[in-house]
PDB file of C-alpha atoms and ligand atoms in Angstrom:
ATOM      1  CA  MET A1069      72.049 -40.503 -31.444  1.00 51.00           C
ATOM      2  CA  SER A1070      72.241 -42.982 -28.577  1.00 50.00           C
ATOM      3  CA  THR A1071      69.467 -45.519 -27.802  1.00 55.00           C
ATOM      4  CA  LEU A1072      68.774 -43.775 -24.599  1.00 54.00           C
ATOM      5  CA  THR A1073      68.115 -40.454 -26.219  1.00 52.00           C
ATOM      6  CA  ASP A1074      65.702 -42.098 -28.662  1.00 54.00           C
ATOM      7  CA  LYS A1075      63.901 -43.655 -25.926  1.00 50.00           C
ATOM      8  CA  LYS A1076      63.550 -40.517 -23.970  1.00 49.00           C
ATOM      9  CA  MET A1077      62.375 -38.724 -27.064  1.00 51.00           C
ATOM     10  CA  LEU A1078      59.647 -41.327 -27.561  1.00 47.00           C
ATOM     11  CA  VAL A1079      58.435 -41.472 -23.957  1.00 47.00           C
ATOM     12  CA  CYS A1080      58.433 -37.532 -24.216  1.00 43.00           C
ATOM     13  CA  LEU A1081      56.405 -37.583 -27.223  1.00 47.00           C
ATOM     14  CA  LEU A1082      53.880 -40.276 -26.087  1.00 45.00           C
ATOM     15  CA  SER A1083      53.433 -38.559 -22.758  1.00 47.00           C
ATOM     16  CA  PHE A1084      52.673 -35.126 -24.330  1.00 48.00           C
ATOM     17  CA  SER A1085      50.802 -36.473 -27.564  1.00 46.00           C
ATOM     18  CA  GLN A1086      47.538 -34.867 -26.107  1.00 47.00           C
ATOM     19  CA  ALA A1087      49.055 -31.478 -25.420  1.00 48.00           C
ATOM     20  CA  ALA A1088      50.432 -30.814 -29.019  1.00 48.00           C
ATOM     21  CA  PHE A1089      52.847 -27.815 -30.099  1.00 47.00           C
ATOM     22  CA  GLY A1090      53.029 -25.757 -26.828  1.00 41.00           C
ATOM     23  CA  ALA A1091      53.659 -28.579 -24.437  1.00 43.00           C
ATOM     24  CA  LEU A1092      55.832 -30.478 -27.085  1.00 47.00           C
ATOM     25  CA  ALA A1093      58.154 -27.439 -27.478  1.00 45.00           C
ATOM     26  CA  GLY A1094      58.570 -27.318 -23.619  1.00 43.00           C
ATOM     27  CA  CYS A1095      58.570 -31.233 -23.268  1.00 42.00           C
ATOM     28  CA  GLY A1096      59.888 -31.943 -19.841  1.00 37.00           C
ATOM     29  CA  SER A1097      58.886 -28.840 -18.136  1.00 35.00           C
ATOM     30  CA  ASP A1098      55.437 -27.757 -17.186  1.00 41.00           C
ATOM     31  CA  SER A1099      52.735 -30.282 -18.786  1.00 39.00           C
ATOM     32  CA  GLU A1100      49.842 -28.259 -17.662  1.00 48.00           C
ATOM     33  CA  GLY A1101      51.064 -25.022 -18.808  1.00 86.00           C
ATOM     34  CA  LEU A1102      49.183 -23.066 -21.445  1.00 92.00           C
ATOM     35  CA  GLY A1103      51.978 -23.427 -23.950  1.00 94.00           C
ATOM     36  CA  THR A1104      52.179 -21.069 -26.878  1.00 94.00           C
ATOM     37  CA  CYS A1105      49.819 -19.478 -29.188  1.00 95.00           C
ATOM     38  CA  PRO A1106      50.379 -21.162 -32.542  1.00 95.00           C
ATOM     39  CA  THR A1107      50.603 -18.870 -35.563  1.00 95.00           C
ATOM     40  CA  ASP A1108      47.708 -19.148 -38.152  1.00 96.00           C
ATOM     41  CA  SER A1109      45.508 -20.819 -35.339  1.00 97.00           C
ATOM     42  CA  SER A1110      42.456 -18.611 -35.800  1.00 97.00           C
ATOM     43  CA  ALA A1111      40.209 -21.597 -36.739  1.00 97.00           C
ATOM     44  CA  GLN A1112      41.324 -23.421 -33.713  1.00 97.00           C
ATOM     45  CA  GLN A1113      40.853 -20.296 -31.535  1.00 98.00           C
ATOM     46  CA  THR A1114      37.281 -20.032 -32.858  1.00 98.00           C
ATOM     47  CA  ALA A1115      36.591 -23.739 -32.026  1.00 98.00           C
ATOM     48  CA  GLY A1116      38.266 -23.291 -28.569  1.00 98.00           C
ATOM     49  CA  GLN A1117      35.849 -20.199 -27.837  1.00 98.00           C
ATOM     50  CA  SER A1118      32.942 -22.454 -28.811  1.00 98.00           C
ATOM     51  CA  VAL A1119      34.415 -25.174 -26.224  1.00 98.00           C
ATOM     52  CA  LEU A1120      34.611 -22.543 -23.784  1.00 98.00           C
ATOM     53  CA  THR A1121      31.073 -21.227 -24.252  1.00 98.00           C
ATOM     54  CA  ASN A1122      29.529 -24.508 -24.678  1.00 97.00           C
ATOM     55  CA  SER A1123      31.357 -26.659 -21.906  1.00 98.00           C
ATOM     56  CA  CYS A1124      32.365 -24.024 -19.442  1.00 98.00           C
ATOM     57  CA  THR A1125      30.458 -20.658 -19.450  1.00 98.00           C
ATOM     58  CA  VAL A1126      27.190 -22.678 -19.354  1.00 97.00           C
ATOM     59  CA  CYS A1127      27.924 -23.048 -15.608  1.00 97.00           C
ATOM     60  CA  HIS A1128      30.493 -20.320 -15.031  1.00 98.00           C
ATOM     61  CA  ASN A1129      28.168 -17.412 -15.649  1.00 97.00           C
ATOM     62  CA  PRO A1130      26.361 -14.899 -13.360  1.00 95.00           C
ATOM     63  CA  ASN A1131      22.978 -16.352 -13.958  1.00 94.00           C
ATOM     64  CA  TYR A1132      24.100 -19.934 -13.044  1.00 95.00           C
ATOM     65  CA  ALA A1133      22.854 -20.029  -9.488  1.00 91.00           C
ATOM     66  CA  ASN A1134      20.766 -17.120  -8.415  1.00 88.00           C
ATOM     67  CA  GLY A1135      23.331 -14.520  -9.556  1.00 90.00           C
ATOM     68  CA  THR A1136      26.465 -16.667  -8.646  1.00 95.00           C
ATOM     69  CA  PRO A1137      28.659 -18.127 -11.281  1.00 97.00           C
ATOM     70  CA  ALA A1138      29.820 -21.741 -10.406  1.00 97.00           C
ATOM     71  CA  GLY A1139      32.642 -21.663  -8.220  1.00 95.00           C
ATOM     72  CA  GLY A1140      32.798 -17.983  -8.129  1.00 96.00           C
ATOM     73  CA  TYR A1141      34.369 -17.956 -11.381  1.00 97.00           C
ATOM     74  CA  ASP A1142      32.470 -15.890 -14.326  1.00 97.00           C
ATOM     75  CA  PHE A1143      34.013 -17.135 -17.710  1.00 98.00           C
ATOM     76  CA  SER A1144      31.414 -14.699 -19.604  1.00 97.00           C
ATOM     77  CA  SER A1145      34.190 -11.894 -18.667  1.00 97.00           C
ATOM     78  CA  ALA A1146      37.044 -11.874 -20.995  1.00 96.00           C
ATOM     79  CA  ASP A1147      39.096 -10.349 -18.341  1.00 97.00           C
ATOM     80  CA  GLU A1148      38.526 -13.278 -16.083  1.00 97.00           C
ATOM     81  CA  VAL A1149      39.227 -15.793 -18.679  1.00 97.00           C
ATOM     82  CA  ARG A1150      42.406 -14.134 -19.339  1.00 95.00           C
ATOM     83  CA  ALA A1151      43.500 -13.917 -15.616  1.00 95.00           C
ATOM     84  CA  GLU A1152      42.489 -17.643 -14.943  1.00 96.00           C
ATOM     85  CA  ALA A1153      43.482 -19.144 -18.437  1.00 96.00           C
ATOM     86  CA  ALA A1154      46.398 -21.285 -16.957  1.00 95.00           C
ATOM     87  CA  GLU A1155      44.197 -22.619 -13.962  1.00 95.00           C
ATOM     88  CA  MET A1156      41.350 -23.170 -16.554  1.00 97.00           C
ATOM     89  CA  TYR A1157      43.393 -25.311 -18.777  1.00 97.00           C
ATOM     90  CA  GLY A1158      44.870 -27.037 -15.732  1.00 95.00           C
ATOM     91  CA  GLU A1159      41.462 -28.077 -14.613  1.00 96.00           C
ATOM     92  CA  ALA A1160      40.458 -29.138 -18.113  1.00 97.00           C
ATOM     93  CA  ALA A1161      43.540 -31.152 -18.726  1.00 95.00           C
ATOM     94  CA  ALA A1162      43.280 -32.922 -15.528  1.00 95.00           C
ATOM     95  CA  GLY A1163      39.729 -33.864 -16.495  1.00 97.00           C
ATOM     96  CA  ALA A1164      38.373 -32.167 -13.292  1.00 97.00           C
ATOM     97  CA  MET A1165      36.407 -29.673 -15.461  1.00 98.00           C
ATOM     98  CA  PRO A1166      33.738 -29.988 -16.977  1.00 98.00           C
ATOM     99  CA  PRO A1167      32.343 -32.079 -14.061  1.00 97.00           C
ATOM    100  CA  THR A1168      30.512 -34.289 -16.408  1.00 95.00           C
ATOM    101  CA  GLY A1169      33.779 -35.623 -17.963  1.00 97.00           C
ATOM    102  CA  LYS A1170      37.181 -34.725 -19.571  1.00 97.00           C
ATOM    103  CA  LEU A1171      36.986 -33.056 -23.010  1.00 98.00           C
ATOM    104  CA  ASN A1172      38.106 -34.961 -26.007  1.00 98.00           C
ATOM    105  CA  GLU A1173      41.738 -34.314 -27.293  1.00 97.00           C
ATOM    106  CA  THR A1174      40.438 -32.089 -30.061  1.00 98.00           C
ATOM    107  CA  ASP A1175      38.211 -29.837 -27.850  1.00 98.00           C
ATOM    108  CA  LEU A1176      40.944 -29.832 -25.159  1.00 98.00           C
ATOM    109  CA  GLU A1177      43.626 -28.447 -27.541  1.00 97.00           C
ATOM    110  CA  ALA A1178      41.241 -25.926 -29.102  1.00 98.00           C
ATOM    111  CA  LEU A1179      40.517 -24.579 -25.594  1.00 98.00           C
ATOM    112  CA  ARG A1180      44.306 -24.663 -24.815  1.00 97.00           C
ATOM    113  CA  VAL A1181      44.923 -22.732 -28.254  1.00 97.00           C
ATOM    114  CA  TYR A1182      42.280 -20.188 -27.329  1.00 97.00           C
ATOM    115  CA  LEU A1183      43.454 -19.637 -23.843  1.00 97.00           C
ATOM    116  CA  ALA A1184      46.947 -19.339 -24.774  1.00 96.00           C
ATOM    117  CA  CYS A1185      46.129 -16.704 -27.484  1.00 95.00           C
ATOM    118  CA  THR A1186      44.331 -14.613 -24.919  1.00 94.00           C
ATOM    119  CA  GLN A1187      47.562 -14.069 -22.910  1.00 92.00           C
TER     120      GLN A1187
HETATM  121  C1  HEC B1368      28.104 -28.486 -14.792  1.00 94.75           C
HETATM  122  C2  HEC B1368      28.695 -27.102 -14.396  1.00 94.75           C
HETATM  123  C3  HEC B1368      30.062 -26.831 -14.704  1.00 94.75           C
HETATM  124  C4  HEC B1368      30.819 -26.978 -15.992  1.00 94.75           C
HETATM  125  C5  HEC B1368      30.242 -27.245 -17.255  1.00 94.75           C
HETATM  126  C6  HEC B1368      32.189 -26.446 -15.711  1.00 94.75           C
HETATM  127  N1  HEC B1368      32.354 -26.220 -14.482  1.00 94.75           N
HETATM  128 FE1  HEC B1368      34.182 -25.514 -13.514  1.00 94.75          FE
HETATM  129  N2  HEC B1368      33.094 -25.392 -11.849  1.00 94.75           N
HETATM  130  C7  HEC B1368      31.831 -25.962 -11.405  1.00 94.75           C
HETATM  131  C8  HEC B1368      31.611 -25.711 -10.041  1.00 94.75           C
HETATM  132  C9  HEC B1368      30.333 -26.191  -9.268  1.00 94.75           C
HETATM  133  C10 HEC B1368      32.824 -25.501  -9.489  1.00 94.75           C
HETATM  134  C11 HEC B1368      32.953 -25.189  -7.807  1.00 94.75           C
HETATM  135  C12 HEC B1368      33.219 -26.463  -7.192  1.00 94.75           C
HETATM  136  C13 HEC B1368      34.376 -27.452  -7.594  1.00 94.75           C
HETATM  137  O1  HEC B1368      35.636 -26.900  -7.566  1.00 94.75           O
HETATM  138  O2  HEC B1368      34.291 -28.487  -7.996  1.00 94.75           O
HETATM  139  C14 HEC B1368      33.845 -25.246 -10.466  1.00 94.75           C
HETATM  140  C15 HEC B1368      35.216 -24.889 -10.196  1.00 94.75           C
HETATM  141  C16 HEC B1368      36.057 -24.436 -11.286  1.00 94.75           C
HETATM  142  C17 HEC B1368      37.368 -23.941 -11.215  1.00 94.75           C
HETATM  143  C18 HEC B1368      37.922 -23.665  -9.800  1.00 94.75           C
HETATM  144  C19 HEC B1368      38.590 -24.914  -9.304  1.00 94.75           C
HETATM  145  C20 HEC B1368      39.091 -24.858  -8.011  1.00 94.75           C
HETATM  146  O3  HEC B1368      39.777 -25.725  -7.570  1.00 94.75           O
HETATM  147  O4  HEC B1368      39.086 -23.734  -7.383  1.00 94.75           O
HETATM  148  C21 HEC B1368      37.807 -23.896 -12.505  1.00 94.75           C
HETATM  149  C22 HEC B1368      39.215 -23.150 -12.722  1.00 94.75           C
HETATM  150  C23 HEC B1368      36.906 -24.285 -13.314  1.00 94.75           C
HETATM  151  N3  HEC B1368      35.765 -24.692 -12.713  1.00 94.75           N
HETATM  152  C24 HEC B1368      36.985 -24.271 -14.808  1.00 94.75           C
HETATM  153  C25 HEC B1368      36.130 -24.790 -15.601  1.00 94.75           C
HETATM  154  C26 HEC B1368      36.430 -24.899 -17.063  1.00 94.75           C
HETATM  155  C27 HEC B1368      37.719 -24.645 -17.749  1.00 94.75           C
HETATM  156  C28 HEC B1368      35.456 -25.527 -17.629  1.00 94.75           C
HETATM  157  C29 HEC B1368      35.282 -26.001 -19.007  1.00 94.75           C
HETATM  158  C30 HEC B1368      36.224 -26.810 -19.620  1.00 94.75           C
HETATM  159  C31 HEC B1368      34.435 -25.677 -16.353  1.00 94.75           C
HETATM  160  N4  HEC B1368      34.939 -25.411 -15.399  1.00 94.75           N
HETATM  161  C32 HEC B1368      33.100 -26.303 -16.751  1.00 94.75           C
HETATM  162  C33 HEC B1368      30.842 -26.190 -12.418  1.00 94.75           C
HETATM  163  C34 HEC B1368      31.187 -26.299 -13.738  1.00 94.75           C
END
């Protein structure tokens, strides 16, 4: 292994340290992609579903503002979550959603896993 390769590896690992397995596997490609659904991740999926409910669906539901979900997205609909999963994770990973502040790493990764496993 050359020094350059080692350095690249390190930079790669550091820049993707928040995104875990899926992003690591595809390190160097789409950092905001959903990545893969890890095997044996049912606990993380359950945690991710709670994150979605507590941190997203609280605004993105039909009762939010006189029958209109925030931004027009209704995440109480499983179909809509599946369809918008990559966009949802992108917003969360960028720290744009929820508007109150970026999710912590554990919650963000749980959300990613949940969304990736809906695909
Ligand atoms: C406090 C209420 C609130 C919460 C909580 C919230 N959102 Fe939003 N979201 C909004 C509003 C309002 C908009 C539309 C205006 C905007 O884009 O800022 C929006 C827009 C969006 C959009 C569309 C963005 C675009 O540019 O079109 C996505 C995707 C989204 N939210 C995902 C999420 C996800 C995922 C979560 C949880 C991690 C979340 N939101 C939590 C209020 C919220």
